[in-house]
Amino acid sequence: MTGFSSLELMLAVAAIGILAAFALPKNSDSVDRASVDKAVGDIDTLDLAIREYRRRNNDALPPDLGVLPVPSILDPWGRPYQYLPFDAGINHEHARQDQNQSLINSDYDLYSKGKDGVSASSLELPASHDDVIRAGNGRYVGPAGNY
């Protein structure tokens, strides 16, 4: 009878485990990058829909994302995108700020809370580092940690 001994099977399983340990972190990084890329694309799509809404409504911002002619979009982590319009009379208290405490947008904030689902108004705080943001009135869309 030919077959594998217990020692040979244990060595084969250990080798597979070691190979998997090297492959999983690279796969996880790829998934994270793909999620951020999807959020960037979604924010670009929403930004375009907001610009079209403004064009059709005498430069008025939509009151919320639900009035846009796009299907309800959740971020890659299953949460709604955050939208804060700065129309007249709107308090800027929760507006996103850079490390100098300057507003990152003058028209509206649009962002995802990122993988951890936690955010802060200041991009300097660790809670915001994984957020995917729109900044510079749309000139930048990407990870808050890179802004």
C-alpha positions as semicolon CSV with decimal commas, in nm:
position;residue;x (nm);y (nm);z (nm)
1;M;0,000;0,000;0,000
2;T;0,133;0,338;-0,092
3;G;0,021;0,657;0,066
4;F;0,134;0,955;0,262
5;S;0,258;0,929;0,618
6;S;0,123;1,158;0,886
7;L;0,450;1,349;0,886
8;E;0,431;1,411;0,510
9;L;0,071;1,534;0,539
10;M;0,162;1,766;0,827
11;L;0,453;1,909;0,627
12;A;0,230;1,967;0,324
13;V;-0,036;2,143;0,535
14;A;0,233;2,356;0,704
15;A;0,377;2,458;0,365
16;I;0,032;2,558;0,240
17;G;-0,024;2,757;0,561
18;I;0,304;2,944;0,518
19;L;0,225;3,030;0,157
20;A;-0,121;3,151;0,256
21;A;0,028;3,370;0,530
22;F;0,234;3,552;0,266
23;A;-0,051;3,583;0,015
24;L;-0,331;3,706;0,244
25;P;-0,183;4,046;0,341
26;K;-0,119;4,132;-0,025
27;N;-0,475;4,032;-0,109
28;S;-0,608;4,242;0,180
29;D;-0,412;4,546;0,059
30;S;-0,554;4,498;-0,291
31;V;-0,909;4,477;-0,156
32;D;-0,856;4,795;0,050
33;R;-0,716;4,983;-0,253
34;A;-1,007;4,863;-0,468
35;S;-1,256;4,982;-0,204
36;V;-1,096;5,327;-0,193
37;D;-1,095;5,342;-0,574
38;K;-1,466;5,254;-0,579
39;A;-1,541;5,526;-0,323
40;V;-1,347;5,779;-0,534
41;G;-1,554;5,680;-0,839
42;D;-1,880;5,703;-0,643
43;I;-1,791;6,048;-0,509
44;D;-1,704;6,164;-0,861
45;T;-2,044;6,034;-0,981
46;L;-2,229;6,208;-0,698
47;D;-2,030;6,529;-0,754
48;L;-2,130;6,527;-1,121
49;A;-2,496;6,473;-1,027
50;I;-2,477;6,762;-0,777
51;R;-2,327;6,992;-1,042
52;E;-2,607;6,898;-1,283
53;Y;-2,867;6,961;-1,009
54;R;-2,715;7,307;-0,949
55;R;-2,720;7,385;-1,321
56;R;-3,090;7,302;-1,339
57;N;-3,186;7,477;-1,013
58;N;-3,034;7,827;-1,034
59;D;-2,712;7,722;-0,860
60;A;-2,898;7,590;-0,554
61;L;-2,746;7,288;-0,385
62;P;-2,961;6,979;-0,336
63;P;-3,089;6,949;0,022
64;D;-2,973;6,586;0,036
65;L;-2,839;6,314;-0,192
66;G;-3,181;6,150;-0,218
67;V;-3,306;6,412;-0,466
68;L;-3,034;6,332;-0,720
69;P;-3,118;6,125;-1,027
70;V;-2,880;5,847;-0,927
71;P;-2,966;5,527;-0,748
72;S;-2,901;5,526;-0,376
73;I;-2,529;5,457;-0,344
74;L;-2,365;5,310;-0,038
75;D;-1,992;5,334;0,011
76;P;-1,784;5,016;-0,033
77;W;-1,819;4,947;0,339
78;G;-2,200;4,952;0,325
79;R;-2,266;5,299;0,469
80;P;-2,427;5,604;0,309
81;Y;-2,203;5,882;0,179
82;Q;-2,196;6,194;0,394
83;Y;-2,315;6,519;0,238
84;L;-2,316;6,864;0,397
85;P;-2,433;7,155;0,177
86;F;-2,314;7,506;0,265
87;D;-2,614;7,702;0,137
88;A;-2,697;8,031;0,305
89;G;-2,798;7,982;0,666
90;I;-2,627;7,644;0,702
91;N;-2,397;7,616;1,003
92;H;-2,041;7,525;0,904
93;E;-1,976;7,375;1,249
94;H;-1,941;7,020;1,111
95;A;-1,758;7,118;0,792
96;R;-1,438;6,928;0,712
97;Q;-1,115;7,112;0,795
98;D;-0,752;7,061;0,704
99;Q;-0,455;7,066;0,945
100;N;-0,471;7,450;0,952
101;Q;-0,839;7,441;1,056
102;S;-0,936;7,584;0,715
103;L;-1,243;7,453;0,536
104;I;-1,150;7,202;0,266
105;N;-1,452;7,305;0,055
106;S;-1,651;7,626;0,024
107;D;-1,958;7,477;-0,148
108;Y;-2,029;7,140;0,019
109;D;-1,863;6,841;0,181
110;L;-1,905;6,495;0,031
111;Y;-1,721;6,198;0,177
112;S;-1,715;5,838;0,298
113;K;-1,625;5,760;0,657
114;G;-1,389;5,495;0,524
115;K;-1,324;5,142;0,634
116;D;-1,355;5,208;1,009
117;G;-1,683;5,404;0,977
118;V;-1,555;5,673;1,214
119;S;-1,483;6,032;1,119
120;A;-1,402;6,373;1,263
121;S;-1,443;6,717;1,111
122;S;-1,066;6,778;1,126
123;L;-0,867;6,572;0,876
124;E;-0,574;6,598;1,117
125;L;-0,741;6,358;1,363
126;P;-0,673;5,984;1,321
127;A;-1,046;5,909;1,293
128;S;-1,048;6,084;0,953
129;H;-0,731;5,941;0,800
130;D;-0,910;5,654;0,621
131;D;-1,200;5,872;0,502
132;V;-1,238;5,920;0,128
133;I;-1,306;6,288;0,073
134;R;-1,388;6,553;-0,184
135;A;-1,173;6,863;-0,122
136;G;-1,076;7,185;-0,296
137;N;-1,434;7,216;-0,430
138;G;-1,384;6,896;-0,627
139;R;-1,022;6,940;-0,736
140;Y;-0,921;6,650;-0,507
141;V;-1,104;6,324;-0,442
142;G;-0,919;6,055;-0,249
143;P;-0,802;5,940;0,093
144;A;-0,803;6,213;0,356
145;G;-0,463;6,094;0,477
146;N;-0,314;6,194;0,139
147;Y;-0,468;6,541;0,128
